[in-house]
Amino acid sequence: MSGKLDLDPVVVRRARRLAQKAGRPVVDLARSHTTMSVERAVLRLAGVTGADADGIPWVNRLVDAVVADVGLGHGAALPVFDALAREGLDDVTLLAQKAAAGSVRFEVPAGKAATAAKRASRRAVAAGIRRIDRRRAERDRLIKRHGDPAIGLGRGAASDAPSETDRKRPWIYIIVATGDIYEDIPQAQAAAREGADIIAVIRSTGQSLLDYVPEGATREGFAGTYATQENFRLMRAALDESSRELGRYIRLTNYASGLCMPEIATLAGLERLDMMLNDSMYGILFRDINPIRTFVDQRFSRQIHARAGIIINTGEDNYLTTADAVEAAHTVTVSQLLNEYFAHEAGLADWQLGLGHAFEINPDLPESFRLELAHALLARELFPDAPLKWMPPTKHMTGDVFRGNLLDGFFNLVGAMTGQGILLVGMMTEAVVTPWLSDRDIALQNVRYVLNAAGGLREDFVPAPGGFIQSRARQVLGEAVELLERIVDDGLLNAIADGTFGIMKRPADRGKGLDGVARHEADYYNPATEILEAAA
Amino acid sequence: MRPYGDTTGDGMVQLSFTLPVPCDKRAEGAALQLAGKMGLDPAMVVHAKQMGERFTFFVVYGRVNHLVDLSAVQVVERDFPLLSAKDVNALIKRRLRRKLVVVGACIGTDAHTVGIDAILNVKGIAGEKGLEYYRELRVVNLGAQVAVPDLVEAARAEKADAVLVSQVVTQRDAHLHNTREMSAAFREAMPADRRPLLVVGGPRFDELMAVELGVDRIFGRGTTPREVASYLVHALITQKAKAA
């Protein structure tokens, strides 16, 4: 502990141990189950691409055909590569097309056929993972060439992040969301020119509940743009252009969540996205996706992100928009600890953990700013090597844009004083309109002013020993430990079923996507997991 | 009366906007021209700032000479009060003394759950949480492409107080046909006093067509979960009490 809050290291260790204990059974569940989307992700790595005339990806048609013949529990790799050999084909997409036409029968191979299918599938998937590796190496090269804005970390920086111990400023994160990728591109490039380090393309409302990933460039979305491989590629290419022009590497963010989480993670790795929203419980709580499906998909996605060098962003800010930000402060800490455990277990390093939290305390509450400082500093000190993601006020933005701009200024100040790594730029027109050009400009001006005026204040900001901020932080940590104890006693799945987080009750046998979950059969085989776990 | 700056009747207003031109004298002239056409006379450009290569942001102060005639103001009043989540929950708890049950679905071939999910999912829309977030509501979201008989059956099994149906696709007036079919099915299956409140929503509905379509309420584009929740409480609790 760097000690600004004088946290008791025994309590901190206890919190981590409890999170591990609470998360362990869920990891066991994830290791013994698979989902439709995990199997589709494996086949995407093996080279299945494209979609049929109705826009349904071939990979969906293929996995559906496999499941219809032999079920999901053996995994898709063996039946598919066995059929490929029997049909005398070498193109998995062609096999998918034949399967969709009903001219291929799948079986679970045994003996020599099984050994051959295993070897062939592993070779194909390894080629896909090598493509992800090459994209990661390419990112490293581009960062070296174009330069990287130094990121804020609690203390010494980690391997792949900039090595400067005392960084200049957080990464500035801006959202674009027009629904039309060709409209998003100039907006993203303009935002980068105005100072954004990270561009996030918000997804179309409802994509999380689609059980397939749309194909191609898209020009229509609801309050966001569809995540597709082609959209990823177009935006990454545009931002590479901006990186060259601006002399700093501009990062691209999207969302690995919803029913297709593992596939989207895979596409992100293949197209060199740099950050992905990837919370362990968001889909369960806020989208009513089946808990087991989510945890299985989650683990695979995080293994891919680990391999691809992608930084994940977790969604703790969402709890504060549903629950009271003071009363529920400890649920954020608990979720951060769980997210950390699940991430480490899946092979992610600390520098890849953009753990989330937000400035959402009611500004009418006395000392609300000091409470925000206490909560933000608690996260900083608990996770000193993680690039925390600091989210702006939304719940108490009312349409009074003048007050909104002031709140955003205070939000930026907390970010500067507590060394947050990723600063999502708040808009004074939050809850009014999707940001106008001028809103974004004013918001960035606000960020620049605060970072310029108080960027180094963190050095001088040492809360008084035993004072308000230290006491509050310790109280939140104490409440987090109590909640973790209850979760350990109850079981995490039961806690989720009982509505512990964000007040939603989500039983393990309900929710969307449950029918796409299966327990592993004895001969289940997943070459991607095998390769990813061997490396970890 | 006129707007109030610092003296009665001075008519002062402030205004900000962006013009797609680089910042120079001509741009300021253009801003003044716009302000003039909007009825500001005199107008002052108090701030002009270039954004990117080809945009300028302006703040303009000026006097408007227009008079506002209060007696001629006409407003369409919402016929139910807009309540906070807290008030909705409190009313249900106090007056209904059980959870209010809402069954939602997209019916027919419509697979666009965007609307129903925006209203029902906790995630919500426009910064408002969906109905699932309300402690005193029990929400059953049947999802997409639900057959009308299944919806009626689910409403019966769940003892629904209200049924919410979302229709996005409007090809060949599918949304109108589907809604009529749905309301007819409920009329057939249940006596009037046992029938749940029928509510449909979608971006292309005319909110005045409720009677014609046989439903209790239609919500159009831009409806938020809070409006729906407030309406449910109004129709099922407040109004019923008045009628009784």
Short mmCIF file of N, CA, C and O in Angstrom, two decimals, chain A residues 205 209 222 282 286-287 321-322 402 437-438 441-442 445 503-504 506 512, chain B residues 14 18 49 51 55 57 112-114 117 121-123 129 132-133 135 141:
data_model
loop_
_atom_site.label_atom_id
_atom_site.label_comp_id
_atom_site.label_asym_id
_atom_site.label_seq_id
_atom_site.Cartn_x
_atom_site.Cartn_y
_atom_site.Cartn_z
N THR A 205 -28.17 -0.11 -29.27
CA THR A 205 -29.01 -0.66 -28.21
C THR A 205 -29.51 -2.02 -28.64
O THR A 205 -29.98 -2.19 -29.75
N LEU A 209 -28.32 -8.50 -26.91
CA LEU A 209 -29.27 -9.60 -26.89
C LEU A 209 -29.37 -10.33 -28.23
O LEU A 209 -30.15 -11.26 -28.38
N PHE A 222 -29.38 1.79 -33.38
CA PHE A 222 -30.19 2.53 -32.43
C PHE A 222 -29.27 3.06 -31.35
O PHE A 222 -28.72 2.30 -30.57
N TYR A 282 -22.14 -7.59 -15.50
CA TYR A 282 -23.04 -6.61 -16.11
C TYR A 282 -24.20 -7.25 -16.88
O TYR A 282 -25.36 -6.88 -16.70
N PHE A 286 -27.88 -6.38 -15.74
CA PHE A 286 -28.55 -5.30 -16.46
C PHE A 286 -29.21 -5.76 -17.75
O PHE A 286 -29.99 -5.03 -18.34
N ARG A 287 -28.88 -6.95 -18.21
CA ARG A 287 -29.48 -7.45 -19.45
C ARG A 287 -30.20 -8.76 -19.25
O ARG A 287 -30.65 -9.38 -20.21
N THR A 321 -25.52 3.88 -10.75
CA THR A 321 -26.64 4.56 -11.41
C THR A 321 -27.97 3.95 -10.97
O THR A 321 -29.00 4.59 -11.07
N THR A 322 -27.94 2.70 -10.46
CA THR A 322 -29.20 2.13 -9.98
C THR A 322 -29.34 2.30 -8.48
O THR A 322 -30.43 2.51 -7.98
N PHE A 402 -25.12 24.36 -17.22
CA PHE A 402 -24.11 25.16 -16.52
C PHE A 402 -23.64 24.43 -15.27
O PHE A 402 -22.45 24.31 -15.00
N LEU A 437 -21.04 18.70 -31.35
CA LEU A 437 -19.64 19.05 -31.56
C LEU A 437 -19.16 20.03 -30.49
O LEU A 437 -18.10 19.87 -29.90
N SER A 438 -19.97 21.04 -30.22
CA SER A 438 -19.56 22.06 -29.25
C SER A 438 -19.56 21.50 -27.82
O SER A 438 -18.74 21.91 -27.01
N ASP A 441 -16.32 19.84 -27.39
CA ASP A 441 -15.25 20.82 -27.32
C ASP A 441 -15.19 21.45 -25.93
O ASP A 441 -14.12 21.60 -25.33
N ILE A 442 -16.34 21.81 -25.40
CA ILE A 442 -16.39 22.42 -24.07
C ILE A 442 -15.93 21.41 -23.01
O ILE A 442 -15.19 21.75 -22.08
N GLN A 445 -12.22 21.10 -23.14
CA GLN A 445 -11.65 22.32 -22.59
C GLN A 445 -11.63 22.24 -21.07
O GLN A 445 -10.66 22.61 -20.41
N ILE A 503 -29.58 -4.48 -6.94
CA ILE A 503 -30.94 -4.89 -6.55
C ILE A 503 -31.66 -5.84 -7.49
O ILE A 503 -32.79 -6.22 -7.25
N MET A 504 -31.00 -6.28 -8.61
CA MET A 504 -31.69 -7.20 -9.51
C MET A 504 -31.56 -8.64 -9.02
O MET A 504 -30.47 -9.06 -8.64
N ARG A 506 -31.37 -12.40 -10.02
CA ARG A 506 -31.08 -13.17 -11.24
C ARG A 506 -30.75 -14.62 -10.91
O ARG A 506 -29.58 -14.96 -10.73
N LYS A 512 -31.64 -14.97 -20.31
CA LYS A 512 -31.48 -15.22 -21.74
C LYS A 512 -30.21 -16.03 -22.02
O LYS A 512 -29.21 -15.86 -21.35
N GLN B 14 -29.72 34.87 -23.85
CA GLN B 14 -28.41 34.36 -24.26
C GLN B 14 -28.63 33.16 -25.16
O GLN B 14 -29.65 32.47 -25.04
N THR B 18 -23.28 26.68 -33.11
CA THR B 18 -22.07 26.44 -33.90
C THR B 18 -22.39 26.69 -35.37
O THR B 18 -23.44 26.29 -35.86
N LYS B 49 -15.22 30.87 -30.78
CA LYS B 49 -14.04 30.00 -30.66
C LYS B 49 -14.06 28.95 -31.76
O LYS B 49 -15.07 28.27 -31.96
N MET B 51 -13.42 25.53 -33.56
CA MET B 51 -13.29 24.12 -33.16
C MET B 51 -12.89 23.33 -34.39
O MET B 51 -13.60 23.35 -35.40
N PHE B 55 -15.19 24.77 -37.95
CA PHE B 55 -16.38 25.08 -37.15
C PHE B 55 -16.06 26.19 -36.15
O PHE B 55 -14.94 26.30 -35.67
N PHE B 57 -17.75 28.07 -32.59
CA PHE B 57 -18.78 28.10 -31.55
C PHE B 57 -18.98 29.55 -31.09
O PHE B 57 -18.01 30.27 -30.87
N HIS B 112 -37.63 -7.08 -33.08
CA HIS B 112 -36.94 -5.90 -32.54
C HIS B 112 -37.32 -5.70 -31.09
O HIS B 112 -38.36 -5.10 -30.80
N THR B 113 -36.49 -6.20 -30.20
CA THR B 113 -36.83 -6.06 -28.79
C THR B 113 -36.28 -4.76 -28.22
O THR B 113 -36.36 -4.53 -27.03
N VAL B 114 -35.70 -3.93 -29.08
CA VAL B 114 -35.11 -2.67 -28.61
C VAL B 114 -36.08 -1.90 -27.72
O VAL B 114 -35.74 -1.47 -26.62
N ASP B 117 -37.18 -3.80 -24.45
CA ASP B 117 -36.04 -3.90 -23.56
C ASP B 117 -35.68 -2.55 -22.96
O ASP B 117 -35.28 -2.46 -21.79
N ASN B 121 -35.84 -3.60 -19.35
CA ASN B 121 -34.52 -3.92 -18.78
C ASN B 121 -34.08 -2.86 -17.79
O ASN B 121 -34.34 -1.68 -17.99
N VAL B 122 -33.36 -3.31 -16.78
CA VAL B 122 -32.83 -2.35 -15.80
C VAL B 122 -32.01 -1.27 -16.49
O VAL B 122 -32.05 -0.11 -16.12
N LYS B 123 -31.28 -1.69 -17.52
CA LYS B 123 -30.45 -0.75 -18.27
C LYS B 123 -31.24 0.50 -18.69
O LYS B 123 -30.74 1.61 -18.62
N LYS B 129 -33.85 4.20 -15.57
CA LYS B 129 -33.83 2.76 -15.44
C LYS B 129 -35.16 2.17 -15.91
O LYS B 129 -36.20 2.80 -15.78
N GLU B 132 -37.87 -3.06 -14.58
CA GLU B 132 -37.30 -4.08 -13.68
C GLU B 132 -36.67 -3.45 -12.43
O GLU B 132 -36.52 -4.11 -11.42
N TYR B 133 -36.26 -2.21 -12.58
CA TYR B 133 -35.57 -1.53 -11.49
C TYR B 133 -36.53 -1.18 -10.35
O TYR B 133 -36.13 -0.99 -9.21
N ARG B 135 -38.78 -1.73 -7.46
CA ARG B 135 -38.89 -2.84 -6.51
C ARG B 135 -40.29 -3.44 -6.46
O ARG B 135 -40.46 -4.63 -6.24
N ASN B 141 -40.50 -10.49 -18.94
CA ASN B 141 -40.24 -10.08 -20.32
C ASN B 141 -40.16 -11.33 -21.20
O ASN B 141 -39.23 -12.10 -21.11
#
